[in-house]
PDB file of C-alpha atoms in Angstrom:
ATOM      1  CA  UNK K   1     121.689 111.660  22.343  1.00 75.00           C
ATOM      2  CA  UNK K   2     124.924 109.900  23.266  1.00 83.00           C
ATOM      3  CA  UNK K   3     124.717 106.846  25.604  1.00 82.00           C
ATOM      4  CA  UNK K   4     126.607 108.255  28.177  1.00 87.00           C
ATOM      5  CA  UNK K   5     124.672 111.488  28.363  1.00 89.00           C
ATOM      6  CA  UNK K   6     120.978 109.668  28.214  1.00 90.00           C
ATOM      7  CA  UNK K   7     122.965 107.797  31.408  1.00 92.00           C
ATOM      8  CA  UNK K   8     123.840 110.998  32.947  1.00 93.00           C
ATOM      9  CA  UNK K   9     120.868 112.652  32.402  1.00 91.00           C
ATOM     10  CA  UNK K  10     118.795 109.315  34.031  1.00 93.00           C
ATOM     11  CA  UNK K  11     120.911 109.874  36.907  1.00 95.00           C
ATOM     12  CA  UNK K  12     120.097 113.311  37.682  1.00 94.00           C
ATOM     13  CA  UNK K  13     116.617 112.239  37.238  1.00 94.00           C
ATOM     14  CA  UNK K  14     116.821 109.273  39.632  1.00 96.00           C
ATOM     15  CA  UNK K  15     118.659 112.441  42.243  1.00 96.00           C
ATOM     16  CA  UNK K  16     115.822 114.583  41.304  1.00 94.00           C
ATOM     17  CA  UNK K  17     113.024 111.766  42.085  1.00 95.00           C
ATOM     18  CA  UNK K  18     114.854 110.837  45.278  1.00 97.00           C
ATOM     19  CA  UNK K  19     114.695 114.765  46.615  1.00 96.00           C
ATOM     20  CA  UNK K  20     111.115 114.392  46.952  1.00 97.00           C
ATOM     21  CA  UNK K  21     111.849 112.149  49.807  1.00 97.00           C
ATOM     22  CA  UNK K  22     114.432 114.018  51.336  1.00 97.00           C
ATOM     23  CA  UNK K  23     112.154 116.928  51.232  1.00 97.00           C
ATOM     24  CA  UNK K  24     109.792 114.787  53.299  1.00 97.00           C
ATOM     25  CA  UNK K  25     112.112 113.744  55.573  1.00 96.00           C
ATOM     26  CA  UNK K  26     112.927 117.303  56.550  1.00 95.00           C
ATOM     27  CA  UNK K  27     109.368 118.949  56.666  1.00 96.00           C
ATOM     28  CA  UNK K  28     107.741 115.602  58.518  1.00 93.00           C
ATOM     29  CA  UNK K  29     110.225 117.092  61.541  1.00 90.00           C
ATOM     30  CA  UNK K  30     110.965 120.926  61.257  1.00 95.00           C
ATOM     31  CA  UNK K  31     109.477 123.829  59.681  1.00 96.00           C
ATOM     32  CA  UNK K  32     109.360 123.927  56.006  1.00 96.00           C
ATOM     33  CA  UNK K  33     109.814 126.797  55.597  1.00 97.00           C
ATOM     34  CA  UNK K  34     113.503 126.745  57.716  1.00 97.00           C
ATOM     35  CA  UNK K  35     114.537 123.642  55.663  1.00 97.00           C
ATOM     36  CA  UNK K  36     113.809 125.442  52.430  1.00 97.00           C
ATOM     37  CA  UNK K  37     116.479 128.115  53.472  1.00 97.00           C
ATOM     38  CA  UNK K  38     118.959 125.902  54.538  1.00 97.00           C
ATOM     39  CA  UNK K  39     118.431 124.277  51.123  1.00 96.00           C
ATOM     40  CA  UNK K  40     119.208 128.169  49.542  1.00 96.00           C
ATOM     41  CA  UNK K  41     122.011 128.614  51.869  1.00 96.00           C
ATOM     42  CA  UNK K  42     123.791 126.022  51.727  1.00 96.00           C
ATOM     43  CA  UNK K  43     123.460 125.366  47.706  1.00 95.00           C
ATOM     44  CA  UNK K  44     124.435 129.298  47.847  1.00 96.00           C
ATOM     45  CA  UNK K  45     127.417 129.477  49.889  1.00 93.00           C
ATOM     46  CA  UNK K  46     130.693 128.623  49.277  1.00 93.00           C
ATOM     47  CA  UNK K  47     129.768 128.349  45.555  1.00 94.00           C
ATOM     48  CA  UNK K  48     128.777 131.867  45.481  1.00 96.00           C
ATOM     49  CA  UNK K  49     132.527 133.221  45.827  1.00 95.00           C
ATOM     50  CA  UNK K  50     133.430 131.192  42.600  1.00 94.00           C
ATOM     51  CA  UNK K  51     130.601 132.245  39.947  1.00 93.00           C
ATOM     52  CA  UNK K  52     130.468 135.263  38.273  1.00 94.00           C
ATOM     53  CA  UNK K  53     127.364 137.408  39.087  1.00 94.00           C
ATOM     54  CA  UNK K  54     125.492 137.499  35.594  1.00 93.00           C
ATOM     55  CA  UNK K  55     125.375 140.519  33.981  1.00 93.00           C
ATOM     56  CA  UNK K  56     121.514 141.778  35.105  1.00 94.00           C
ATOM     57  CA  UNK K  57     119.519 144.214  37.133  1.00 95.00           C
ATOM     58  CA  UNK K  58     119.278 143.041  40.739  1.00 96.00           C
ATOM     59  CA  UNK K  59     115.755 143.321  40.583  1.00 96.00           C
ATOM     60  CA  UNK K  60     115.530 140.729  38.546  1.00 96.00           C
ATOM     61  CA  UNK K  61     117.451 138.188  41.083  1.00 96.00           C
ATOM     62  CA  UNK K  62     115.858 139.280  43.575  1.00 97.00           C
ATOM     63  CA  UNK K  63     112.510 138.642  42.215  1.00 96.00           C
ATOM     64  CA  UNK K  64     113.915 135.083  40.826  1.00 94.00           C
ATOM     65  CA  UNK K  65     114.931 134.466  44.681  1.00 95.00           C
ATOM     66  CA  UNK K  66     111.674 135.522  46.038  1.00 96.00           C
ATOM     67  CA  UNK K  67     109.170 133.163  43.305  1.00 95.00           C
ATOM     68  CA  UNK K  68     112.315 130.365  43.072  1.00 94.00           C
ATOM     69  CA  UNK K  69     112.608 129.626  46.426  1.00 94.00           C
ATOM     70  CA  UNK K  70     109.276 131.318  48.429  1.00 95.00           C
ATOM     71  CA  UNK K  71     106.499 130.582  45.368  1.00 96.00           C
ATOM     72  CA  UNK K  72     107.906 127.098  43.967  1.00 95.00           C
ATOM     73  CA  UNK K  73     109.619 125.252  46.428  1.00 95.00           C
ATOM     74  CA  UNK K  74     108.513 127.134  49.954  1.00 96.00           C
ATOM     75  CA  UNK K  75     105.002 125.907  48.628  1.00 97.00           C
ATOM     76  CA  UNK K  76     106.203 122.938  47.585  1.00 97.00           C
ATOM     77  CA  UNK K  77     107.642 122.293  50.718  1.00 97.00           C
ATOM     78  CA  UNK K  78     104.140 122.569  52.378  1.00 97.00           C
ATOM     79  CA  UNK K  79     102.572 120.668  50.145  1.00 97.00           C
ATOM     80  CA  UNK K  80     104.088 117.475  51.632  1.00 97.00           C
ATOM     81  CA  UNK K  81     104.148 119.109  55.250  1.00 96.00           C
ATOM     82  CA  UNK K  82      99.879 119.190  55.396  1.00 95.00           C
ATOM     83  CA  UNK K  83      99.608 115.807  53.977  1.00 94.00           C
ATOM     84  CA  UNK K  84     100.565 115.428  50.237  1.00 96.00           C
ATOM     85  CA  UNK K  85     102.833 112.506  49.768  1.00 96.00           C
ATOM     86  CA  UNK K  86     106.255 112.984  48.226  1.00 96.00           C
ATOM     87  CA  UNK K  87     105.867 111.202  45.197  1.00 95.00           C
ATOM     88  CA  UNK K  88     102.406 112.938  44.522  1.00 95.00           C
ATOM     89  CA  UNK K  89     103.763 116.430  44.594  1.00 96.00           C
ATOM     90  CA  UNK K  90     106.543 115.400  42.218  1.00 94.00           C
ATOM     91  CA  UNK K  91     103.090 113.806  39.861  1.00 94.00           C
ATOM     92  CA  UNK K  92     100.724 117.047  40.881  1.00 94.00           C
ATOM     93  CA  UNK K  93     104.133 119.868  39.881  1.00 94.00           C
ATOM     94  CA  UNK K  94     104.270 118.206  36.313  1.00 91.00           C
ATOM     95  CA  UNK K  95     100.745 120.748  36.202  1.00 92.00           C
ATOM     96  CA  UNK K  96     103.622 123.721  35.340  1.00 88.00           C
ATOM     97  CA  UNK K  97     103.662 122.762  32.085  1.00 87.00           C
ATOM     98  CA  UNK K  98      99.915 123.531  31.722  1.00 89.00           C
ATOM     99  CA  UNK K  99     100.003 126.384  33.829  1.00 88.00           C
ATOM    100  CA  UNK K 100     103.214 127.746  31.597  1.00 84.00           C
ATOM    101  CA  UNK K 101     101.402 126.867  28.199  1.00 87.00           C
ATOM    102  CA  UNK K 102      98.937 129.549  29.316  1.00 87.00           C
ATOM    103  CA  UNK K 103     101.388 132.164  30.069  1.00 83.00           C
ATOM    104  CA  UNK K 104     102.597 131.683  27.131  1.00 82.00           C
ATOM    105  CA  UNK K 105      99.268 131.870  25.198  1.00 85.00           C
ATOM    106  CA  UNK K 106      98.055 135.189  27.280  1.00 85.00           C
ATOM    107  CA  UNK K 107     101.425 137.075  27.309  1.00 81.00           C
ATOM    108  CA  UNK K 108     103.358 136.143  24.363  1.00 78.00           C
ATOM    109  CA  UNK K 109     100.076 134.421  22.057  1.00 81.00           C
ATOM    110  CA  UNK K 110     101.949 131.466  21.471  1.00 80.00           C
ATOM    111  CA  UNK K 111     100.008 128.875  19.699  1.00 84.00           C
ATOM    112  CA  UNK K 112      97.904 125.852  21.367  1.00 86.00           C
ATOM    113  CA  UNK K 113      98.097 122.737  18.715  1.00 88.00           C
ATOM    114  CA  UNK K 114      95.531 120.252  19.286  1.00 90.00           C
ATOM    115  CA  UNK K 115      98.205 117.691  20.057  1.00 90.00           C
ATOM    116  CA  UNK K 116      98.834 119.904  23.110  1.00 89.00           C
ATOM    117  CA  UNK K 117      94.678 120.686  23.606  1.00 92.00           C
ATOM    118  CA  UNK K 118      94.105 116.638  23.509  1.00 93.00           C
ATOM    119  CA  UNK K 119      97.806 116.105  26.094  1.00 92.00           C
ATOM    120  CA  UNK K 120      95.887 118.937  28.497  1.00 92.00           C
ATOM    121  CA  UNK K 121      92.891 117.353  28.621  1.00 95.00           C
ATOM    122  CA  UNK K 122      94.040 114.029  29.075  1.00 94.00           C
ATOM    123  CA  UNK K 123      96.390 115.561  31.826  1.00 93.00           C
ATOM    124  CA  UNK K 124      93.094 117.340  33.523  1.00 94.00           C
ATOM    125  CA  UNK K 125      90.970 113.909  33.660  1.00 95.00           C
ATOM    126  CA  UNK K 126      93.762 112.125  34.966  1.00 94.00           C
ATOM    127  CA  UNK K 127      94.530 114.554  37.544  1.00 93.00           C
ATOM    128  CA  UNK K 128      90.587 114.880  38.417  1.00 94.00           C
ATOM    129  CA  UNK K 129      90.671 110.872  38.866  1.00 93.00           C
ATOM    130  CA  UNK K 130      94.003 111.069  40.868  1.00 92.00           C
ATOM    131  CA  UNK K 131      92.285 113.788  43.056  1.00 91.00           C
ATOM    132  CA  UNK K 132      88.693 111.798  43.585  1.00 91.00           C
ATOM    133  CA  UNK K 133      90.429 108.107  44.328  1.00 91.00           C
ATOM    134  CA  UNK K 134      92.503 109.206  46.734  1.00 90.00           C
ATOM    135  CA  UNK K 135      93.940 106.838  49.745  1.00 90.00           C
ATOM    136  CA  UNK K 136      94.860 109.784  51.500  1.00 90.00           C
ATOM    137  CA  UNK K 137      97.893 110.674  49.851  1.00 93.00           C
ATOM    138  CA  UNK K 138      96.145 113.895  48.460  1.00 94.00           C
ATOM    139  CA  UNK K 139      94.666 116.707  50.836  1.00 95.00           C
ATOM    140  CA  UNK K 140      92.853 119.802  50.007  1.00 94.00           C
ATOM    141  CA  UNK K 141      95.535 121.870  51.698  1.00 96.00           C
ATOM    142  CA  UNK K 142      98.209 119.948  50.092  1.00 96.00           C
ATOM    143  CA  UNK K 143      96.872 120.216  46.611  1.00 96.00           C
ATOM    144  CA  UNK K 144      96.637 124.000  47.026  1.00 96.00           C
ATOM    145  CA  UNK K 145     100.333 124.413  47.964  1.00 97.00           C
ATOM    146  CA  UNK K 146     101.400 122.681  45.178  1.00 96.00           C
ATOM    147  CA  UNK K 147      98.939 124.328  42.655  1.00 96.00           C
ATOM    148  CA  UNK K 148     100.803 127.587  44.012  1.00 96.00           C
ATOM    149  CA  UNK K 149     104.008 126.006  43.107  1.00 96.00           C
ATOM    150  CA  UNK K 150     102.969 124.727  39.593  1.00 93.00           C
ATOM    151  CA  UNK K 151     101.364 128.279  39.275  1.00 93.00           C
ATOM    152  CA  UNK K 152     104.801 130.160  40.135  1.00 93.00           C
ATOM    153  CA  UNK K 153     107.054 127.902  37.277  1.00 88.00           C
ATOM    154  CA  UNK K 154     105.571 130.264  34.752  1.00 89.00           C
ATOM    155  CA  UNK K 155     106.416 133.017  36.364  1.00 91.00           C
ATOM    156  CA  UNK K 156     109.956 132.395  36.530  1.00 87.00           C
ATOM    157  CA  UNK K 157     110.623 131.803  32.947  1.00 83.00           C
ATOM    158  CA  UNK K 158     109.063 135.638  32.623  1.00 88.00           C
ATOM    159  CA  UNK K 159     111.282 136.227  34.917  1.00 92.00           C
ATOM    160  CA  UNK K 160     114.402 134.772  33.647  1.00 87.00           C
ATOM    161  CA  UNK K 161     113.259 135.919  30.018  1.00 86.00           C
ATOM    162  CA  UNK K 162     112.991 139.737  30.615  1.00 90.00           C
ATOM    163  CA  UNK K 163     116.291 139.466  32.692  1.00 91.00           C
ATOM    164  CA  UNK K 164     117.898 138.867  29.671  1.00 88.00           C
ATOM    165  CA  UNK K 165     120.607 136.712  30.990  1.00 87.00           C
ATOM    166  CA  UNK K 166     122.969 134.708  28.760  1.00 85.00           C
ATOM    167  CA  UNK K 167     124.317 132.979  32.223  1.00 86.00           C
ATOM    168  CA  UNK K 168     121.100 130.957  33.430  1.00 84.00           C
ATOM    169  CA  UNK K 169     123.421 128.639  36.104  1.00 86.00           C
ATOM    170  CA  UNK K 170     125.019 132.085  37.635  1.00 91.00           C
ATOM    171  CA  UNK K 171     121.777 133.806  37.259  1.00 92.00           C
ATOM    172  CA  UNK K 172     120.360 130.884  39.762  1.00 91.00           C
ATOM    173  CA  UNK K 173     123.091 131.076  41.690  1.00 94.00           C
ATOM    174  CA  UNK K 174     123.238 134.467  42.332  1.00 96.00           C
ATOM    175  CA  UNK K 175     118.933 134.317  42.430  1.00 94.00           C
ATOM    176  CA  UNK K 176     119.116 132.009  45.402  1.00 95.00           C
ATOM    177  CA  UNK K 177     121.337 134.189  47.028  1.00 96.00           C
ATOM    178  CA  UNK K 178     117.912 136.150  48.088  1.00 96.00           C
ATOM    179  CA  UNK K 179     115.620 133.173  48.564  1.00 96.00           C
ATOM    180  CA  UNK K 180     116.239 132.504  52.298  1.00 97.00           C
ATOM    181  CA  UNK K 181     115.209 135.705  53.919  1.00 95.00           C
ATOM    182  CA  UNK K 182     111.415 135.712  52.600  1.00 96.00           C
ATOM    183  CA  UNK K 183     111.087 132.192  53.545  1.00 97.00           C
ATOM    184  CA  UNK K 184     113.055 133.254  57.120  1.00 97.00           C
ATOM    185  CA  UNK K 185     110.430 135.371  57.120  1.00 96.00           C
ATOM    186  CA  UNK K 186     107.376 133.860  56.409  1.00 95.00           C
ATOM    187  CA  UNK K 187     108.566 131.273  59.068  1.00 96.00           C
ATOM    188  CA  UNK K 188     108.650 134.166  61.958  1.00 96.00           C
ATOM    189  CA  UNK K 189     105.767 135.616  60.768  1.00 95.00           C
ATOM    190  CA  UNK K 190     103.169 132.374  61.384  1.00 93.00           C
ATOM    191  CA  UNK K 191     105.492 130.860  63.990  1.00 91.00           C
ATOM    192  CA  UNK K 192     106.925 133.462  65.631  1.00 93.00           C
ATOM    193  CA  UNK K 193     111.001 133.750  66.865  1.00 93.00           C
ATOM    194  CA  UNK K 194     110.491 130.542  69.174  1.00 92.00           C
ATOM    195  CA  UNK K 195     109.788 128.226  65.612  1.00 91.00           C
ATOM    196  CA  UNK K 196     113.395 129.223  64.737  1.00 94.00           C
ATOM    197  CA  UNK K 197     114.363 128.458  68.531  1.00 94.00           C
ATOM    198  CA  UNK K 198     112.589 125.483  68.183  1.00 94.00           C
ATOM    199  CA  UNK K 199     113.782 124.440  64.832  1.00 93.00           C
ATOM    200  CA  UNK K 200     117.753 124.851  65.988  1.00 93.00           C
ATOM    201  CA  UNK K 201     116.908 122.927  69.050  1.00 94.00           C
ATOM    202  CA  UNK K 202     115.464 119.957  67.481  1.00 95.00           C
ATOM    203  CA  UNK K 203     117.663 120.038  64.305  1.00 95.00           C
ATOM    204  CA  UNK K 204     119.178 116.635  64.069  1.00 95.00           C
ATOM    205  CA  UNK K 205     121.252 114.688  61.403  1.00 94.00           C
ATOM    206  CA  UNK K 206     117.712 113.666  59.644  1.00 94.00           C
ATOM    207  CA  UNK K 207     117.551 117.504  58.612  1.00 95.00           C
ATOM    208  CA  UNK K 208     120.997 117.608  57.849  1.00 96.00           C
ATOM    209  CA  UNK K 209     120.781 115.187  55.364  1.00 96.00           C
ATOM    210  CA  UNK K 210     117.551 116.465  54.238  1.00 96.00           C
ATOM    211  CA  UNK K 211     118.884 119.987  53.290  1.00 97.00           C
ATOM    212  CA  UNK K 212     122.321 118.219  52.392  1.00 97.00           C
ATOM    213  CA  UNK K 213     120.976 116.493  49.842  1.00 97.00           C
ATOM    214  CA  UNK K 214     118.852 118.774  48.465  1.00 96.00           C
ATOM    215  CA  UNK K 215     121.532 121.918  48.527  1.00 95.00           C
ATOM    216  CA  UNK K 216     124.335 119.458  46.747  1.00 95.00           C
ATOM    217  CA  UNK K 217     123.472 116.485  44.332  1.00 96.00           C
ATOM    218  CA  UNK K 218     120.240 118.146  43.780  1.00 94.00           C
ATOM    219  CA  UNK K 219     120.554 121.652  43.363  1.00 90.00           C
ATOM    220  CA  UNK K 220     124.459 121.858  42.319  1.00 90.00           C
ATOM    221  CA  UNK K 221     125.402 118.746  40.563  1.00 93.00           C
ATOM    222  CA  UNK K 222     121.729 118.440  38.804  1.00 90.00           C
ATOM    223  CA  UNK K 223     121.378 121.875  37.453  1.00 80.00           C
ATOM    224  CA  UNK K 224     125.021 121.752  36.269  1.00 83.00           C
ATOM    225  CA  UNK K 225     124.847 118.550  34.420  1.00 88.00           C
ATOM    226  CA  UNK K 226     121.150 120.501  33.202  1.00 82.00           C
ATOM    227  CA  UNK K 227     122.806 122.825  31.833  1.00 75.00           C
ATOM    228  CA  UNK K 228     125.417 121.388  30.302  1.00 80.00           C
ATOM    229  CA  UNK K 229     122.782 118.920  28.463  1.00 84.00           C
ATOM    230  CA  UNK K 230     120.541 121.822  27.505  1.00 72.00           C
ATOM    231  CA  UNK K 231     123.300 123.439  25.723  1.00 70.00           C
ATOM    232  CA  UNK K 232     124.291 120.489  23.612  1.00 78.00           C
ATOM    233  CA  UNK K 233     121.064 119.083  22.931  1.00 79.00           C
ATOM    234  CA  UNK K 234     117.348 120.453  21.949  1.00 72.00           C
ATOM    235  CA  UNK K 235     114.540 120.929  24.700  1.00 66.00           C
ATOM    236  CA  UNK K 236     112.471 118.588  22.794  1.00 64.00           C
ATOM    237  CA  UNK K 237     114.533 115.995  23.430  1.00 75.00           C
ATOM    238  CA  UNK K 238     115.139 116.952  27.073  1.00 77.00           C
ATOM    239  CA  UNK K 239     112.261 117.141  28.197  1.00 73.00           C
ATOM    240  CA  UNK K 240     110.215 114.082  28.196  1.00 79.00           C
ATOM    241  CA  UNK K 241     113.073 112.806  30.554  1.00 84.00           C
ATOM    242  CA  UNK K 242     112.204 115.057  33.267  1.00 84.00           C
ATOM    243  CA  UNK K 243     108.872 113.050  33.655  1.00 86.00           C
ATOM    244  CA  UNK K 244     111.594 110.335  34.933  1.00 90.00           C
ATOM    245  CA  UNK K 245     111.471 112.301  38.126  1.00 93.00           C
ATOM    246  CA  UNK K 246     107.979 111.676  39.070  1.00 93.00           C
ATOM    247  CA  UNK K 247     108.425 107.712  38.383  1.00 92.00           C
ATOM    248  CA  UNK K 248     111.321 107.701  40.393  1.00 95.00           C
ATOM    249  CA  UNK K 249     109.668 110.172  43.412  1.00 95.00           C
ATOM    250  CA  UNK K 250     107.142 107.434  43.330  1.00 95.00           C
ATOM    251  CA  UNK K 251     109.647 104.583  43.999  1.00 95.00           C
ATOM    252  CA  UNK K 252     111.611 106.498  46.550  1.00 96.00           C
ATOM    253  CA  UNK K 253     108.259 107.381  48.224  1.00 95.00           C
ATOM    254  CA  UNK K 254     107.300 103.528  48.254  1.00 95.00           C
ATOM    255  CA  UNK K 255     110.731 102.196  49.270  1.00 95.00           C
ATOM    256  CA  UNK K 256     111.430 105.043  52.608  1.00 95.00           C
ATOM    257  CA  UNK K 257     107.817 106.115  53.495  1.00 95.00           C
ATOM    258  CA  UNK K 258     105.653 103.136  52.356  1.00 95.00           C
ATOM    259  CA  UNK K 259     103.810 105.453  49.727  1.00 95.00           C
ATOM    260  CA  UNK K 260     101.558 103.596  47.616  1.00 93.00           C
ATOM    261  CA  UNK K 261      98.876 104.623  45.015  1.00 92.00           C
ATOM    262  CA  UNK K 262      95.727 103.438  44.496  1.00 89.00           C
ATOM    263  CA  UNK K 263      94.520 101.208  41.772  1.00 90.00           C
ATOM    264  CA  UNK K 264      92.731 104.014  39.789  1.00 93.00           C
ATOM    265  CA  UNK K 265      95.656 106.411  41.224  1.00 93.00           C
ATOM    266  CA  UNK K 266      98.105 104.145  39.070  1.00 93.00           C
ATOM    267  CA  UNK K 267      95.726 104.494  35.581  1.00 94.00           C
ATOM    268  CA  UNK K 268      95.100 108.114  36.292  1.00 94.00           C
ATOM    269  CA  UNK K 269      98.288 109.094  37.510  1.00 94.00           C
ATOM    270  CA  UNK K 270      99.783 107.370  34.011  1.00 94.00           C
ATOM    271  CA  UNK K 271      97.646 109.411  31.622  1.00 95.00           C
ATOM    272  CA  UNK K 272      98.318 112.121  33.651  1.00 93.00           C
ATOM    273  CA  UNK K 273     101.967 112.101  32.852  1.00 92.00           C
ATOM    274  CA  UNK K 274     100.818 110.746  29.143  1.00 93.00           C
ATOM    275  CA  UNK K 275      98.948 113.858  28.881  1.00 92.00           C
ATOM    276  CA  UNK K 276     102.102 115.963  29.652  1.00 90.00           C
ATOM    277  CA  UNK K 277     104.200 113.960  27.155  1.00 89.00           C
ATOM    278  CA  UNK K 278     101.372 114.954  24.364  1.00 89.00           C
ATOM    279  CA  UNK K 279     101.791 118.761  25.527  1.00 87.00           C
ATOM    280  CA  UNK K 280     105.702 119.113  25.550  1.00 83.00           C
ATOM    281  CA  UNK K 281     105.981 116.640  22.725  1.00 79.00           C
ATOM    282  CA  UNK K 282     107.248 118.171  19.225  1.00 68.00           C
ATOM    283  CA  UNK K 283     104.232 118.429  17.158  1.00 67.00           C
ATOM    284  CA  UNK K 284     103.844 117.966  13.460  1.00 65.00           C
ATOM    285  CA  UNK K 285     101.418 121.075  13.284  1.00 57.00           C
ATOM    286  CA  UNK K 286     102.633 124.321  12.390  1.00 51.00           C
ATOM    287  CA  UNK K 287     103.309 127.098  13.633  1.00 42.00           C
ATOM    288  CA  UNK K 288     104.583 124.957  16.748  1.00 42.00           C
ATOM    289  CA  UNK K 289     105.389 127.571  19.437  1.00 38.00           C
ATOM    290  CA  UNK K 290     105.068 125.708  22.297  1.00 39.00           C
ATOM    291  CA  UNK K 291     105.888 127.163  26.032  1.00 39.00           C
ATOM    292  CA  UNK K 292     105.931 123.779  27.304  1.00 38.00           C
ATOM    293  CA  UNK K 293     109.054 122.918  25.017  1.00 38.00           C
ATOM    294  CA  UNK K 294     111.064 125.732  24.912  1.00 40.00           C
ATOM    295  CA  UNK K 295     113.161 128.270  27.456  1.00 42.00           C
ATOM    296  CA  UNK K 296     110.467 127.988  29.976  1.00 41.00           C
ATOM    297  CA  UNK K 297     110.467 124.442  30.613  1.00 46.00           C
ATOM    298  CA  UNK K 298     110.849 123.813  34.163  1.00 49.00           C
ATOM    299  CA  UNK K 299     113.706 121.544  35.882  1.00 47.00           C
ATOM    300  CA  UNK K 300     111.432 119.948  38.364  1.00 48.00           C
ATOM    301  CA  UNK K 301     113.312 120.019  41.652  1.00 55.00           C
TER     302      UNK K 301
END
């Protein structure tokens, strides 16, 4: 990889580390639910008018809107609302890529190498550890919201895959288009009209910078420069970079909120992510078909 893309692509992780904390920032306040669909709004609109809508059914955006921003990030979002800590749910979402390995094993039979058997179990144990040493940056609720999330990656790729779409940055453009009115909803539905009432009234220039953030260096710049890195370079050597994010959630958690891990949080958390390099690391064993490498790897914010 060139010097100055390895840079660029750093960068975008360092963005995508930091939008853990703006996500915190925003939910600590206001409904996360809300914040999530200002996120799709704004990163939506006035971009919209400029990209081509991709070529596909509109079920198939629709459905992309509904697990993109409802499944993944809408229960991402509450993750960190009851009580996970920002740069935990960036650790705990890295569990997509075991969650997507098994899609890919039950729907398409792709192929389990023992490299990736030996990465998923070191990935379980050090998530068990992470779970059982906790200093309270990990609740039940939390770790259940996030599970959701991890659980809903795979199910975008199938998503994206049976679309058929040869445009994946209009295709998520144009998907996000429909993720704000099932998360509108979902907000009405537990808190009724006076959480939006509420969530206007109190809306300050915390959650402006929250969704700001999120809609525009996050969503816009990082998926572009994404994309633009996953077309001139191979997903093998992609990947392993997006585990940047989670060391840099960590920091940003430390330096704004004060986050810190415990002492057998920092060992597990580490073979954790070592377990997830073993998984979405090329393997020497053939046939190598893993879901973990290829056009369902997640970008993790």
């Amino acid at each position: 990889m060139q010097g100055k893309h390895l840079l660029l692509v750093i960068g975008v992780m360092v963005i995508w580390g930091v939008n853990f904390s703006a996500i915190k920032l925003g939910v600590n306040q206001l409904d996360p639910f809300l914040i999530a669909a200002a996120r799709f709004i704004l990163a939506t609109f006035p971009i919209i008018f400029f990209v081509k809508k991709p070529n596909v059914p509109i079920k198939y955006l629709m459905a992309y809107g509904l697990v993109f921003g409802t499944g993944i990030w809408g229960m991402a979002y509450c993750s960190i609302a009851f009580g996970l800590s920002s740069g935990m749910a960036s650790v705990l979402l890295q569990l997509d890529v075991l969650t997507s390995i098994a899609v890919g094993a039950l729907l398409y039979k792709e192929v389990i190498t023992k490299q990736m058997w030996f990465g998923i179990l070191a990935a379980l144990i050090g998530l068990t550890l992470s779970i059982i040493y906790t200093n309270g940056n990990i609740t039940l609720l939390g770790f259940v919201f996030i599970l959701i999330a991890a659980i809903c990656w795979p199910m975008m790729g199938v998503i994206i895959r049976h679309s058929g779409t040869k445009a994946p940055f209009a295709f998520n453009i144009w998907g996000m288009l429909f993720a704000p009115i099932p998360l509108v909803l979902l907000s009405i539905a537990i808190n009724g009209v006076e959480g939006l009432i509420t969530t206007y009234e109190q809306w300050n220039g915390s959650a402006w910078f929250s969704v700001l953030f999120q809609a525009y260096p996050t969503t816009l710049f990082g998926y572009w420069v994404w994309n633009k890195m996953v077309l001139s370079y191979p997903m093998s050597k992609l990947a392993p970079l997006t585990l940047l994010t989670s060391v840099f959630a960590l920091l940003s958690g430390y330096l704004f909120f004060g986050e810190t891990l415990s002492t057998v949080q920092w060992i597990s958390c580490t073979l954790f992510l070592a377990g997830i390099v073993a998984v979405i690391y090329p393997s020497k064993e053939k046939p190598n078909i893993s879901i973990g490498k290829s056009k369902y790897r997640r970008i993790p914010t």
